[in-house]
mmCIF file of C-alpha atoms in Angstrom:
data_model
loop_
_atom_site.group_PDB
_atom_site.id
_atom_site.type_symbol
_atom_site.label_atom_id
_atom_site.label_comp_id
_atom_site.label_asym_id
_atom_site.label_seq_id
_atom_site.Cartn_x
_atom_site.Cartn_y
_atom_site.Cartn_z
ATOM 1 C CA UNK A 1 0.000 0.000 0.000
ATOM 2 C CA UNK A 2 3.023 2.497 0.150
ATOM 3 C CA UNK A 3 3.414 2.740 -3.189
ATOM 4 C CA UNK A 4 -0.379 3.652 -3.981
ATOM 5 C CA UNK A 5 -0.465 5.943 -1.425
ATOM 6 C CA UNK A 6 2.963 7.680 -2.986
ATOM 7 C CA UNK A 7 1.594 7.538 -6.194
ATOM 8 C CA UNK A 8 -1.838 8.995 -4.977
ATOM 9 C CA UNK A 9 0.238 11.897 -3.093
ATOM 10 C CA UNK A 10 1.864 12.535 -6.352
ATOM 11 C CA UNK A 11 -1.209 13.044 -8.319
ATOM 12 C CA UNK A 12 -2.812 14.944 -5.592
ATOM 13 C CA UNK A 13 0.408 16.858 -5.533
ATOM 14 C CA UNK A 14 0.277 16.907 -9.646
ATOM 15 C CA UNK A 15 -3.409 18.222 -9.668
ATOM 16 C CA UNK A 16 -2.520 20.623 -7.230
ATOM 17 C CA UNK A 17 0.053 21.957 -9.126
ATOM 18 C CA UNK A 18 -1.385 21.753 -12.310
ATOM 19 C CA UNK A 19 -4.515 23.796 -10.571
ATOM 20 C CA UNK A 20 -2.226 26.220 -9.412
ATOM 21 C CA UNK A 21 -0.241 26.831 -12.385
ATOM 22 C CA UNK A 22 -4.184 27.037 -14.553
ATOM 23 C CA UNK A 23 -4.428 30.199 -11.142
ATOM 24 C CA UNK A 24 -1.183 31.562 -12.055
ATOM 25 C CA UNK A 25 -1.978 31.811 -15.656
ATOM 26 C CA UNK A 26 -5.701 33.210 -15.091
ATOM 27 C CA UNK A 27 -3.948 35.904 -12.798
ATOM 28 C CA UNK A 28 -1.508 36.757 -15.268
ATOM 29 C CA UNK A 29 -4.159 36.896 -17.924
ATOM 30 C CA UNK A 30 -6.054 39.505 -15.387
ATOM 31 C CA UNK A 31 -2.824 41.550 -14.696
ATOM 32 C CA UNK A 32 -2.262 42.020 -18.270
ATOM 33 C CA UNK A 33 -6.043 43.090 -18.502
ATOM 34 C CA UNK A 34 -5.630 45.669 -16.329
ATOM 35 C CA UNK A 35 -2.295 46.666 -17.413
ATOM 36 C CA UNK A 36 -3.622 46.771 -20.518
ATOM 37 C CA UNK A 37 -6.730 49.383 -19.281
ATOM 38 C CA UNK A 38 -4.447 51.341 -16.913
ATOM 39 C CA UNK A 39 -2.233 52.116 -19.636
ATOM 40 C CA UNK A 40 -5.521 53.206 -21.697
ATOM 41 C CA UNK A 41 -6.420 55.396 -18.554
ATOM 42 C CA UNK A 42 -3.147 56.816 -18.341
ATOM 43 C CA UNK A 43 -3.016 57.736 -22.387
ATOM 44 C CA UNK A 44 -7.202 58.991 -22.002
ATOM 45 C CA UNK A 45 -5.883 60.648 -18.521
ATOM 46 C CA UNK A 46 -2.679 62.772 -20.391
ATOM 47 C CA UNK A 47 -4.507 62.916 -23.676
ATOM 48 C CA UNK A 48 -7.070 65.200 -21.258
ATOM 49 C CA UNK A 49 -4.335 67.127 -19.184
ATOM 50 C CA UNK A 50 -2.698 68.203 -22.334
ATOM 51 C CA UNK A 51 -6.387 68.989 -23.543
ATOM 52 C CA UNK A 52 -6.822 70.931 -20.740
ATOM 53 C CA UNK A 53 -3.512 72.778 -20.524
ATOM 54 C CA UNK A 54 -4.202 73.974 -24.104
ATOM 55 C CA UNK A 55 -7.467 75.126 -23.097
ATOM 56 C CA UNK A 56 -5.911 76.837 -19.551
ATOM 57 C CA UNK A 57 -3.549 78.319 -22.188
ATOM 58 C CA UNK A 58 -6.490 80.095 -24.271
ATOM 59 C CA UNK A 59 -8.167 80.691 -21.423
ATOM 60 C CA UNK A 60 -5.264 82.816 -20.289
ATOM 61 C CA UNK A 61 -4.780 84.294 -23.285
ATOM 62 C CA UNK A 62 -8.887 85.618 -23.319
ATOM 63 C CA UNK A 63 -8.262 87.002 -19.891
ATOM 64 C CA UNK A 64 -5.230 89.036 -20.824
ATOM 65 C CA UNK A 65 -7.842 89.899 -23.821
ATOM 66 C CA UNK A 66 -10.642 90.706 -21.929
ATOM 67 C CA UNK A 67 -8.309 92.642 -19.181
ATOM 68 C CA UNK A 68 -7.168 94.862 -21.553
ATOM 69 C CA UNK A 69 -10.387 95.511 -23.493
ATOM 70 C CA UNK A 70 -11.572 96.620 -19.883
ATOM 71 C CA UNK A 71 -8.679 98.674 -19.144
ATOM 72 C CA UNK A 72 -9.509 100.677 -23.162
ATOM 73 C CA UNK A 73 -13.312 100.957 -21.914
ATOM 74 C CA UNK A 74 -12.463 102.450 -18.904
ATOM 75 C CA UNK A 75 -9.905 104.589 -20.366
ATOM 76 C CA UNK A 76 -12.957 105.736 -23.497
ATOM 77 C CA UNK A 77 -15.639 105.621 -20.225
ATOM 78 C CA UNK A 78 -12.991 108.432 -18.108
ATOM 79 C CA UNK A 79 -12.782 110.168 -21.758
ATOM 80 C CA UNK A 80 -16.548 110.694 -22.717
ATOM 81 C CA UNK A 81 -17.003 111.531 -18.647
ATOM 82 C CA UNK A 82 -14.649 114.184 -19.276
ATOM 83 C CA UNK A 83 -15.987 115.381 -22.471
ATOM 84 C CA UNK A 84 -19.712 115.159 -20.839
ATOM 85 C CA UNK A 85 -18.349 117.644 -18.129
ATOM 86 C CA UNK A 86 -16.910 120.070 -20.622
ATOM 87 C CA UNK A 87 -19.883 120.127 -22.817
ATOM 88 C CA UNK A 88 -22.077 120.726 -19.273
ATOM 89 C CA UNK A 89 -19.832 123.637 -18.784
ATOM 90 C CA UNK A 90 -20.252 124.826 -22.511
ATOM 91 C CA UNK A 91 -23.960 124.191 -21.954
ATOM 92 C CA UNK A 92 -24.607 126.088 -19.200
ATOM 93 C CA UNK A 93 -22.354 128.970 -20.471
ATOM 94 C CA UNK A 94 -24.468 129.062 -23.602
ATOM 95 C CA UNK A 95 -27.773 129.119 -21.135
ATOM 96 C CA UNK A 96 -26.785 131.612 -19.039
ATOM 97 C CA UNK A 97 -25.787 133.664 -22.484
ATOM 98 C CA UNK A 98 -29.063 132.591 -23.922
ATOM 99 C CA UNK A 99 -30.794 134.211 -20.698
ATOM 100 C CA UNK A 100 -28.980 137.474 -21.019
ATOM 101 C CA UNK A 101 -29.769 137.708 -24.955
ATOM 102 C CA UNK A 102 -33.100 137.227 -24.095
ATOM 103 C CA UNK A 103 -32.823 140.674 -21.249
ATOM 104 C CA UNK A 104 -31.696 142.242 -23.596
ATOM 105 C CA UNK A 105 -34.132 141.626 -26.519
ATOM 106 C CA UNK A 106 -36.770 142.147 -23.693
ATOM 107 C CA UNK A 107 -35.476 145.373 -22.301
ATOM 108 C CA UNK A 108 -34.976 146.648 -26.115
ATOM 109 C CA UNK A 109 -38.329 146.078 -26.960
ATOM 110 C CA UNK A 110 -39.210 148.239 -23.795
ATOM 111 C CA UNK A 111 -36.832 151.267 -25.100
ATOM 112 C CA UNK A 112 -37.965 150.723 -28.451
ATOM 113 C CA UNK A 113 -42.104 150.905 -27.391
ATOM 114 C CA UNK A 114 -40.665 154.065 -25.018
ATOM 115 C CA UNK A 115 -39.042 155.659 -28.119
ATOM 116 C CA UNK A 116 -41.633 155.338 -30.082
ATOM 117 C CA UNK A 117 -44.247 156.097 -28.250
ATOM 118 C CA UNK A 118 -42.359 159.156 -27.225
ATOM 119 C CA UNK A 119 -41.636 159.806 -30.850
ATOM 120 C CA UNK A 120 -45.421 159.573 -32.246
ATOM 121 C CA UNK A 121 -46.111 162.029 -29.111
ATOM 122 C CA UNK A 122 -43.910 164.348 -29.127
ATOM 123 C CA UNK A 123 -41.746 164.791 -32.115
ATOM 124 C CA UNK A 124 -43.487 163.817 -35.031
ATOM 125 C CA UNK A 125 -47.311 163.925 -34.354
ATOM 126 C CA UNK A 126 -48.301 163.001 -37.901
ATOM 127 C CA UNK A 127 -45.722 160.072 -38.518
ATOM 128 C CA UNK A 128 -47.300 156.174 -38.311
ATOM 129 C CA UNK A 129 -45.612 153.168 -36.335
ATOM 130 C CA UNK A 130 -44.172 150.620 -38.912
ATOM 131 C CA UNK A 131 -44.210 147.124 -37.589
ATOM 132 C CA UNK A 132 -39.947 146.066 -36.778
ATOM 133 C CA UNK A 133 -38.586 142.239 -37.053
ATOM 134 C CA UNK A 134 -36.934 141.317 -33.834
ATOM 135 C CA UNK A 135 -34.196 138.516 -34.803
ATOM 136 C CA UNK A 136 -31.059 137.101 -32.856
ATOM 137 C CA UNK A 137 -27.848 135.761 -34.257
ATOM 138 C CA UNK A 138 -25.216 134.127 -31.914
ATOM 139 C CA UNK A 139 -24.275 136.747 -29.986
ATOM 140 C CA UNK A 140 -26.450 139.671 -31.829
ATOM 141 C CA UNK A 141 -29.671 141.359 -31.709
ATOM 142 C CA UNK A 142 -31.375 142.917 -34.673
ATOM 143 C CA UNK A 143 -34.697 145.071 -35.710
ATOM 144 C CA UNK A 144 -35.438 145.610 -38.684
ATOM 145 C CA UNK A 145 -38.914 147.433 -40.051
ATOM 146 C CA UNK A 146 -41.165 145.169 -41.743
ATOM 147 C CA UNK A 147 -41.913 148.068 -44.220
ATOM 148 C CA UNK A 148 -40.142 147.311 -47.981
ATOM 149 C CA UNK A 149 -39.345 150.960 -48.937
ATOM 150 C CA UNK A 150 -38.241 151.888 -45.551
ATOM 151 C CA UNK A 151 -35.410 154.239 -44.901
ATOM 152 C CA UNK A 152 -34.941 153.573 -41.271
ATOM 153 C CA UNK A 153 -31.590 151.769 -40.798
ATOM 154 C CA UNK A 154 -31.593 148.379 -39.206
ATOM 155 C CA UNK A 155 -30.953 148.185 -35.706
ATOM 156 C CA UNK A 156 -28.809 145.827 -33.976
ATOM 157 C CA UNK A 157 -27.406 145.121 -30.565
ATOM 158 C CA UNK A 158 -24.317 142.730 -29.746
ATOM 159 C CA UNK A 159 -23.130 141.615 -26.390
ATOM 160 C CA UNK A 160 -20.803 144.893 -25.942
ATOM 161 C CA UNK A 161 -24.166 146.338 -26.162
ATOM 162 C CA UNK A 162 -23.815 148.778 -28.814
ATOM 163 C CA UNK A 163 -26.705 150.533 -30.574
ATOM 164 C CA UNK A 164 -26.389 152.424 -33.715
ATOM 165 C CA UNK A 165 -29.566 154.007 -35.580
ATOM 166 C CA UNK A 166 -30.534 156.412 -38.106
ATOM 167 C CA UNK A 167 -33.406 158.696 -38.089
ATOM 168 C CA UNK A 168 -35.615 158.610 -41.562
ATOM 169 C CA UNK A 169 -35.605 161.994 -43.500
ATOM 170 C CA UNK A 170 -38.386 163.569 -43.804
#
């Protein structure tokens, strides 16, 4: 029975080996599986860094873009601010000239109605009033009579306030 049991103990030993070398080969089937796929995750992995460093990289490059675009609209913004001010100043100047043009025409028409009416009372009892045009231009005033075949001068008024006139003959 010794030699059976040897024998037996060798083919137990044989199967066991035989099952273990059928493990070892399944295990290094499954290690180059997953060699296999970790090397495909590694490629997909760097394939997607250098896909993102690109994409950092233009990124960048839009900020620097978009930082300087800011800087030139805050640069045209501080411009037309400035240029608003100026043309407030301007504005108001022009007003406030607009407002004394506008005494003036008003206190004209005063002397003029005084004149007149102390010329059709006094001077010349006979003589008619004509109608006058009242018309501004920048920074001068003028009347002129609404008559065609007058003889009266035209009279006109600038900011220096200087009035020149001629009487009609007659």
């Amino acid at each position: 029975m010794g030699s059976n049991e040897g024998i037996t103990s060798l083919e137990t030993a044989l199967d066991v080996i035989r099952s273990l070398e059928s493990r070892l080969e399944e295990l290094n089937d499954i290690s180059r599986k997953y060699e296999m796929e970790m090397e495909s995750m590694v490629d997909n992995l760097t394939q997607e860094l250098q896909e993102t460093i690109a994409s950092n990289s233009t990124l960048s490059q839009k900020v620097v873009d978009m930082e300087i675009r800011v800087d030139d609209l805050e640069n045209d913004k501080n411009f037309l601010s400035n240029k608003n001010e100026i043309l407030k100043l301007e504005n108001d100047k022009l007003l406030e000239s607009n407002i004394l043009l506008n005494h003036e025409i008003h206190d004209l028409k005063q002397k003029f109605d005084h004149l007149q009416s102390t010329e059709n009372q006094h001077l010349i009892p006979k003589r008619k009033c004509k109608p006058i045009k009242v018309s501004t231009n920048a920074n001068t005033l003028s009347l002129q009579s609404m008559s065609q075949n007058s003889t009266v001068a035209d009279l006109k008024l600038s900011k220096s306030t200087v009035i020149s006139t001629t009487m009609p003959k007659g």
